Amino acid sequence: MTYFLYKDDISSEVNFGDVIAIDTETMGLNINRDRLCLVQLSSGDGNAHLVQISKKSLENHDNFPNLKKIFSDPNTTKLF
């Protein structure tokens, strides 16, 4: 497996195809206290795309344009 690491958003050049497996990691189990820190994406091709999410990036609502595009695409099946 090959890992690709990104900071605060995924590259716009990554193409997952029709199905994307997605996993997230938080700093703990309390959603009111423990923030999102990692998003993992894969199309099942043996590659894992890891997006580290900084605390500062969560404060800006204009961040993550490429992740938002992936998550809002109605033509892609997301497996969580």
N, CA, C and O atoms as a printed pandas DataFrame, in Angstrom:
     atom_number atom_name residue_name chain_id  residue_number  x_coord  y_coord  z_coord
0              1         N          MET        A               1    0.844   -1.175    0.000
1              2        CA          MET        A               1    0.000    0.000    0.000
2              3         C          MET        A               1    0.889    1.238    0.000
3              4         O          MET        A               1    1.913    1.285    0.682
4              5         N          THR        A               2    0.485    2.226   -0.768
5              6        CA          THR        A               2    1.185    3.497   -0.838
6              7         C          THR        A               2    0.361    4.549   -0.109
7              8         O          THR        A               2   -0.856    4.629   -0.279
8              9         N          TYR        A               3    1.039    5.352    0.704
9             10        CA          TYR        A               3    0.368    6.404    1.464
10            11         C          TYR        A               3    0.760    7.764    0.910
11            12         O          TYR        A               3    1.926    8.006    0.597
12            13         N          PHE        A               4   -0.221    8.646    0.791
13            14        CA          PHE        A               4    0.004   10.023    0.381
14            15         C          PHE        A               4   -0.503   10.912    1.512
15            16         O          PHE        A               4   -1.636   10.754    1.969
16            17         N          LEU        A               5    0.325   11.836    1.959
17            18        CA          LEU        A               5   -0.028   12.681    3.094
18            19         C          LEU        A               5   -0.236   14.120    2.634
19            20         O          LEU        A               5    0.574   14.673    1.890
20            21         N          TYR        A               6   -1.332   14.712    3.088
21            22        CA          TYR        A               6   -1.684   16.094    2.752
22            23         C          TYR        A               6   -1.967   16.851    4.042
23            24         O          TYR        A               6   -2.305   16.250    5.062
24            25         N          LYS        A               7   -1.828   18.155    3.991
25            26        CA          LYS        A               7   -2.133   19.024    5.140
26            27         C          LYS        A               7   -3.373   19.861    4.835
27            28         O          LYS        A               7   -3.352   20.675    3.912
28            29         N          ASP        A               8   -4.427   19.678    5.581
29            30        CA          ASP        A               8   -5.638   20.505    5.566
30            31         C          ASP        A               8   -6.491   20.443    4.302
31            32         O          ASP        A               8   -7.538   21.090    4.272
32            33         N          ASP        A               9   -6.121   19.728    3.286
33            34        CA          ASP        A               9   -6.976   19.465    2.122
34            35         C          ASP        A               9   -6.252   18.489    1.212
35            36         O          ASP        A               9   -5.025   18.393    1.245
36            37         N          ILE        A              10   -6.996   17.778    0.415
37            38        CA          ILE        A              10   -6.411   16.834   -0.534
38            39         C          ILE        A              10   -6.106   17.564   -1.841
39            40         O          ILE        A              10   -6.711   18.593   -2.138
40            41         N          SER        A              11   -5.191   17.042   -2.598
41            42        CA          SER        A              11   -4.856   17.637   -3.889
42            43         C          SER        A              11   -6.050   17.560   -4.834
43            44         O          SER        A              11   -6.799   16.583   -4.820
44            45         N          SER        A              12   -6.222   18.579   -5.644
45            46        CA          SER        A              12   -7.318   18.591   -6.618
46            47         C          SER        A              12   -7.064   17.610   -7.763
47            48         O          SER        A              12   -7.973   17.333   -8.545
48            49         N          GLU        A              13   -5.856   17.087   -7.872
49            50        CA          GLU        A              13   -5.494   16.176   -8.961
50            51         C          GLU        A              13   -5.840   14.718   -8.674
51            52         O          GLU        A              13   -5.737   13.878   -9.567
52            53         N          VAL        A              14   -6.251   14.401   -7.443
53            54        CA          VAL        A              14   -6.585   13.021   -7.078
54            55         C          VAL        A              14   -7.968   12.681   -7.610
55            56         O          VAL        A              14   -8.918   13.438   -7.408
56            57         N          ASN        A              15   -8.084   11.541   -8.291
57            58        CA          ASN        A              15   -9.362   11.076   -8.829
58            59         C          ASN        A              15   -9.649    9.692   -8.258
59            60         O          ASN        A              15   -8.880    8.754   -8.470
60            61         N          PHE        A              16  -10.747    9.571   -7.541
61            62        CA          PHE        A              16  -11.089    8.313   -6.891
62            63         C          PHE        A              16  -12.029    7.440   -7.716
63            64         O          PHE        A              16  -12.189    6.261   -7.401
64            65         N          GLY        A              17  -12.637    7.962   -8.731
65            66        CA          GLY        A              17  -13.590    7.183   -9.507
66            67         C          GLY        A              17  -14.974    7.222   -8.884
67            68         O          GLY        A              17  -15.360    8.219   -8.273
68            69         N          ASP        A              18  -15.724    6.126   -9.040
69            70        CA          ASP        A              18  -17.138    6.089   -8.635
70            71         C          ASP        A              18  -17.383    5.750   -7.167
71            72         O          ASP        A              18  -18.449    6.051   -6.631
72            73         N          VAL        A              19  -16.391    5.117   -6.508
73            74        CA          VAL        A              19  -16.575    4.683   -5.122
74            75         C          VAL        A              19  -15.344    5.088   -4.305
75            76         O          VAL        A              19  -14.205    4.869   -4.716
76            77         N          ILE        A              20  -15.605    5.685   -3.137
77            78        CA          ILE        A              20  -14.524    6.111   -2.258
78            79         C          ILE        A              20  -14.777    5.552   -0.861
79            80         O          ILE        A              20  -15.865    5.712   -0.308
80            81         N          ALA        A              21  -13.772    4.901   -0.298
81            82        CA          ALA        A              21  -13.829    4.480    1.098
82            83         C          ALA        A              21  -13.259    5.626    1.929
83            84         O          ALA        A              21  -12.184    6.144    1.628
84            85         N          ILE        A              22  -13.988    6.020    2.979
85            86        CA          ILE        A              22  -13.598    7.164    3.796
86            87         C          ILE        A              22  -13.631    6.753    5.266
87            88         O          ILE        A              22  -14.554    6.080    5.725
88            89         N          ASP        A              23  -12.592    7.179    5.988
89            90        CA          ASP        A              23  -12.542    6.958    7.431
90            91         C          ASP        A              23  -12.056    8.251    8.064
91            92         O          ASP        A              23  -11.301    8.999    7.443
92            93         N          THR        A              24  -12.475    8.517    9.275
93            94        CA          THR        A              24  -12.030    9.714    9.984
94            95         C          THR        A              24  -11.479    9.334   11.348
95            96         O          THR        A              24  -11.818    8.290   11.905
96            97         N          GLU        A              25  -10.637   10.187   11.864
97            98        CA          GLU        A              25  -10.098   10.023   13.214
98            99         C          GLU        A              25  -10.293   11.341   13.951
99           100         O          GLU        A              25  -10.133   12.422   13.384
100          101         N          THR        A              26  -10.643   11.223   15.226
101          102        CA          THR        A              26  -10.781   12.396   16.071
102          103         C          THR        A              26   -9.804   12.271   17.235
103          104         O          THR        A              26   -9.164   11.236   17.422
104          105         N          MET        A              27   -9.703   13.338   18.006
105          106        CA          MET        A              27   -8.794   13.362   19.155
106          107         C          MET        A              27   -9.360   12.580   20.346
107          108         O          MET        A              27   -8.679   12.416   21.359
108          109         N          GLY        A              28  -10.584   12.106   20.228
109          110        CA          GLY        A              28  -11.241   11.344   21.293
110          111         C          GLY        A              28  -12.642   10.970   20.844
111          112         O          GLY        A              28  -12.959   11.039   19.656
112          113         N          LEU        A              29  -13.474   10.576   21.784
113          114        CA          LEU        A              29  -14.808   10.091   21.451
114          115         C          LEU        A              29  -15.937   11.074   21.752
115          116         O          LEU        A              29  -17.093   10.791   21.439
116          117         N          ASN        A              30  -15.629   12.208   22.345
117          118        CA          ASN        A              30  -16.644   13.208   22.678
118          119         C          ASN        A              30  -16.698   14.230   21.548
119          120         O          ASN        A              30  -15.774   15.031   21.405
120          121         N          ILE        A              31  -17.769   14.220   20.735
121          122        CA          ILE        A              31  -17.836   15.102   19.567
122          123         C          ILE        A              31  -17.945   16.577   19.941
123          124         O          ILE        A              31  -17.652   17.442   19.116
124          125         N          ASN        A              32  -18.358   16.875   21.159
125          126        CA          ASN        A              32  -18.433   18.266   21.607
126          127         C          ASN        A              32  -17.075   18.805   22.042
127          128         O          ASN        A              32  -16.889   20.020   22.118
128          129         N          ARG        A              33  -16.140   17.930   22.324
129          130        CA          ARG        A              33  -14.839   18.331   22.831
130          131         C          ARG        A              33  -13.690   17.965   21.897
131          132         O          ARG        A              33  -12.731   18.726   21.767
132          133         N          ASP        A              34  -13.778   16.821   21.256
133          134        CA          ASP        A              34  -12.639   16.239   20.543
134          135         C          ASP        A              34  -12.768   16.466   19.047
135          136         O          ASP        A              34  -13.693   15.959   18.412
136          137         N          ARG        A              35  -11.855   17.215   18.496
137          138        CA          ARG        A              35  -11.940   17.647   17.100
138          139         C          ARG        A              35  -11.473   16.569   16.123
139          140         O          ARG        A              35  -10.774   15.620   16.479
140          141         N          LEU        A              36  -11.895   16.764   14.882
141          142        CA          LEU        A              36  -11.435   15.954   13.757
142          143         C          LEU        A              36   -9.955   16.218   13.538
143          144         O          LEU        A              36   -9.529   17.372   13.570
144          145         N          CYS        A              37   -9.155   15.166   13.312
145          146        CA          CYS        A              37   -7.723   15.375   13.100
146          147         C          CYS        A              37   -7.206   14.679   11.838
147          148         O          CYS        A              37   -6.113   15.005   11.373
148          149         N          LEU        A              38   -7.958   13.733   11.271
149          150        CA          LEU        A              38   -7.477   13.020   10.096
150          151         C          LEU        A              38   -8.655   12.502    9.274
151          152         O          LEU        A              38   -9.636   12.002    9.825
152          153         N          VAL        A              39   -8.548   12.625    7.956
153          154        CA          VAL        A              39   -9.498   12.031    7.022
154          155         C          VAL        A              39   -8.702   11.113    6.109
155          156         O          VAL        A              39   -7.693   11.526    5.536
156          157         N          GLN        A              40   -9.150    9.873    5.971
157          158        CA          GLN        A              40   -8.471    8.887    5.135
158          159         C          GLN        A              40   -9.394    8.512    3.983
159          160         O          GLN        A              40  -10.574    8.232    4.192
160          161         N          LEU        A              41   -8.854    8.507    2.763
161          162        CA          LEU        A              41   -9.647    8.200    1.580
162          163         C          LEU        A              41   -8.910    7.189    0.713
163          164         O          LEU        A              41   -7.684    7.217    0.615
164          165         N          SER        A              42   -9.678    6.288    0.080
165          166        CA          SER        A              42   -9.095    5.317   -0.841
166          167         C          SER        A              42  -10.152    4.851   -1.836
167          168         O          SER        A              42  -11.337    4.754   -1.518
168          169         N          SER        A              43   -9.688    4.569   -3.039
169          170        CA          SER        A              43  -10.590    4.009   -4.052
170          171         C          SER        A              43  -10.483    2.484   -4.093
171          172         O          SER        A              43  -11.137    1.840   -4.913
172          173         N          GLY        A              44   -9.671    1.911   -3.225
173          174        CA          GLY        A              44   -9.492    0.465   -3.193
174          175         C          GLY        A              44   -8.379   -0.019   -4.104
175          176         O          GLY        A              44   -8.240   -1.220   -4.332
176          177         N          ASP        A              45   -7.583    0.908   -4.627
177          178        CA          ASP        A              45   -6.509    0.558   -5.547
178          179         C          ASP        A              45   -5.175    0.298   -4.848
179          180         O          ASP        A              45   -4.148    0.140   -5.509
180          181         N          GLY        A              46   -5.187    0.254   -3.523
181          182        CA          GLY        A              46   -3.953    0.046   -2.773
182          183         C          GLY        A              46   -3.310    1.341   -2.314
183          184         O          GLY        A              46   -2.283    1.314   -1.635
184          185         N          ASN        A              47   -3.892    2.462   -2.668
185          186        CA          ASN        A              47   -3.377    3.756   -2.243
186          187         C          ASN        A              47   -4.277    4.347   -1.165
187          188         O          ASN        A              47   -5.502    4.265   -1.254
188          189         N          ALA        A              48   -3.663    4.940   -0.150
189          190        CA          ALA        A              48   -4.405    5.617    0.912
190          191         C          ALA        A              48   -3.987    7.076    0.919
191          192         O          ALA        A              48   -2.797    7.390    0.942
192          193         N          HIS        A              49   -4.956    7.954    0.898
193          194        CA          HIS        A              49   -4.719    9.392    0.914
194          195         C          HIS        A              49   -5.124    9.901    2.295
195          196         O          HIS        A              49   -6.297    9.855    2.664
196          197         N          LEU        A              50   -4.139   10.387    3.055
197          198        CA          LEU        A              50   -4.348   10.829    4.422
198          199         C          LEU        A              50   -4.294   12.345    4.471
199          200         O          LEU        A              50   -3.321   12.954    4.027
200          201         N          VAL        A              51   -5.341   12.952    5.013
201          202        CA          VAL        A              51   -5.410   14.411    5.107
202          203         C          VAL        A              51   -5.389   14.784    6.587
203          204         O          VAL        A              51   -6.354   14.544    7.314
204          205         N          GLN        A              52   -4.275   15.376    7.023
205          206        CA          GLN        A              52   -4.179   15.862    8.394
206          207         C          GLN        A              52   -4.958   17.168    8.504
207          208         O          GLN        A              52   -4.805   18.066    7.676
208          209         N          ILE        A              53   -5.788   17.261    9.529
209          210        CA          ILE        A              53   -6.624   18.437    9.743
210          211         C          ILE        A              53   -6.103   19.185   10.968
211          212         O          ILE        A              53   -6.127   18.658   12.081
212          213         N          SER        A              54   -5.636   20.407   10.760
213          214        CA          SER        A              54   -5.132   21.204   11.875
214          215         C          SER        A              54   -6.286   21.905   12.585
215          216         O          SER        A              54   -7.340   22.148   11.997
216          217         N          LYS        A              55   -6.070   22.221   13.843
217          218        CA          LYS        A              55   -7.085   22.928   14.629
218          219         C          LYS        A              55   -7.400   24.279   14.003
219          220         O          LYS        A              55   -8.561   24.683   13.940
220          221         N          LYS        A              56   -6.374   24.975   13.545
221          222        CA          LYS        A              56   -6.563   26.299   12.959
222          223         C          LYS        A              56   -7.409   26.240   11.688
223          224         O          LYS        A              56   -8.205   27.144   11.433
224          225         N          SER        A              57   -7.244   25.177   10.885
225          226        CA          SER        A              57   -7.995   25.077    9.630
226          227         C          SER        A              57   -9.494   24.882    9.866
227          228         O          SER        A              57  -10.304   25.242    9.012
228          229         N          LEU        A              58   -9.863   24.327   10.992
229          230        CA          LEU        A              58  -11.279   24.120   11.303
230          231         C          LEU        A              58  -11.998   25.428   11.631
231          232         O          LEU        A              58  -13.227   25.487   11.595
232          233         N          GLU        A              59  -11.243   26.464   11.948
233          234        CA          GLU        A              59  -11.835   27.752   12.295
234          235         C          GLU        A              59  -12.285   28.545   11.067
235          236         O          GLU        A              59  -13.086   29.472   11.193
236          237         N          ASN        A              60  -11.784   28.195    9.892
237          238        CA          ASN        A              60  -12.089   28.932    8.662
238          239         C          ASN        A              60  -13.098   28.138    7.837
239          240         O          ASN        A              60  -12.809   27.008    7.444
240          241         N          HIS        A              61  -14.256   28.695    7.569
241          242        CA          HIS        A              61  -15.315   27.994    6.832
242          243         C          HIS        A              61  -15.014   27.862    5.341
243          244         O          HIS        A              61  -15.699   27.116    4.641
244          245         N          ASP        A              62  -14.008   28.567    4.849
245          246        CA          ASP        A              62  -13.645   28.482    3.431
246          247         C          ASP        A              62  -12.591   27.412    3.160
247          248         O          ASP        A              62  -12.166   27.244    2.017
248          249         N          ASN        A              63  -12.169   26.697    4.181
249          250        CA          ASN        A              63  -11.146   25.664    4.001
250          251         C          ASN        A              63  -11.720   24.386    3.409
251          252         O          ASN        A              63  -12.937   24.217    3.339
252          253         N          PHE        A              64  -10.859   23.507    2.993
253          254        CA          PHE        A              64  -11.177   22.177    2.471
254          255         C          PHE        A              64  -11.976   22.176    1.174
255          256         O          PHE        A              64  -12.888   21.358    1.048
256          257         N          PRO        A              65  -11.692   23.038    0.206
257          258        CA          PRO        A              65  -12.512   23.058   -1.012
258          259         C          PRO        A              65  -12.494   21.733   -1.769
259          260         O          PRO        A              65  -13.515   21.343   -2.335
260          261         N          ASN        A              66  -11.377   21.041   -1.792
261          262        CA          ASN        A              66  -11.302   19.777   -2.533
262          263         C          ASN        A              66  -12.021   18.646   -1.800
263          264         O          ASN        A              66  -12.678   17.819   -2.432
264          265         N          LEU        A              67  -11.903   18.605   -0.489
265          266        CA          LEU        A              67  -12.654   17.601    0.279
266          267         C          LEU        A              67  -14.155   17.860    0.171
267          268         O          LEU        A              67  -14.937   16.922    0.013
268          269         N          LYS        A              68  -14.556   19.112    0.254
269          270        CA          LYS        A              68  -15.975   19.450    0.123
270          271         C          LYS        A              68  -16.515   19.033   -1.241
271          272         O          LYS        A              68  -17.645   18.557   -1.348
272          273         N          LYS        A              69  -15.716   19.211   -2.266
273          274        CA          LYS        A              69  -16.134   18.814   -3.611
274          275         C          LYS        A              69  -16.340   17.297   -3.687
275          276         O          LYS        A              69  -17.317   16.828   -4.271
276          277         N          ILE        A              70  -15.429   16.546   -3.103
277          278        CA          ILE        A              70  -15.545   15.078   -3.088
278          279         C          ILE        A              70  -16.789   14.652   -2.318
279          280         O          ILE        A              70  -17.565   13.828   -2.802
280          281         N          PHE        A              71  -16.986   15.208   -1.118
281          282        CA          PHE        A              71  -18.114   14.812   -0.274
282          283         C          PHE        A              71  -19.462   15.212   -0.855
283          284         O          PHE        A              71  -20.462   14.540   -0.602
284          285         N          SER        A              72  -19.511   16.280   -1.617
285          286        CA          SER        A              72  -20.797   16.744   -2.149
286          287         C          SER        A              72  -21.119   16.209   -3.548
287          288         O          SER        A              72  -22.182   16.515   -4.088
288          289         N          ASP        A              73  -20.231   15.427   -4.134
289          290        CA          ASP        A              73  -20.464   14.879   -5.477
290          291         C          ASP        A              73  -21.536   13.790   -5.431
291          292         O          ASP        A              73  -21.295   12.730   -4.854
292          293         N          PRO        A              74  -22.706   14.019   -6.018
293          294        CA          PRO        A              74  -23.782   13.019   -5.960
294          295         C          PRO        A              74  -23.514   11.798   -6.839
295          296         O          PRO        A              74  -24.209   10.790   -6.709
296          297         N          ASN        A              75  -22.538   11.864   -7.714
297          298        CA          ASN        A              75  -22.229   10.747   -8.614
298          299         C          ASN        A              75  -21.199    9.789   -8.045
299          300         O          ASN        A              75  -20.799    8.836   -8.714
300          301         N          THR        A              76  -20.766   10.032   -6.814
301          302        CA          THR        A              76  -19.770    9.180   -6.169
302          303         C          THR        A              76  -20.388    8.523   -4.936
303          304         O          THR        A              76  -21.029    9.183   -4.117
304          305         N          THR        A              77  -20.186    7.230   -4.822
305          306        CA          THR        A              77  -20.634    6.499   -3.625
306          307         C          THR        A              77  -19.542    6.590   -2.567
307          308         O          THR        A              77  -18.381    6.280   -2.834
308          309         N          LYS        A              78  -19.916    7.012   -1.375
309          310        CA          LYS        A              78  -18.980    7.117   -0.263
310          311         C          LYS        A              78  -19.260    6.012    0.733
311          312         O          LYS        A              78  -20.388    5.853    1.199
312          313         N          LEU        A              79  -18.233    5.251    1.057
313          314        CA          LEU        A              79  -18.338    4.170    2.041
314          315         C          LEU        A              79  -17.601    4.613    3.294
315          316         O          LEU        A              79  -16.385    4.803    3.262
316          317         N          PHE        A              80  -18.324    4.779    4.399
317          318        CA          PHE        A              80  -17.707    5.222    5.648
318          319         C          PHE        A              80  -17.529    4.043    6.580
319          320         O          PHE        A              80  -17.023    4.206    7.691
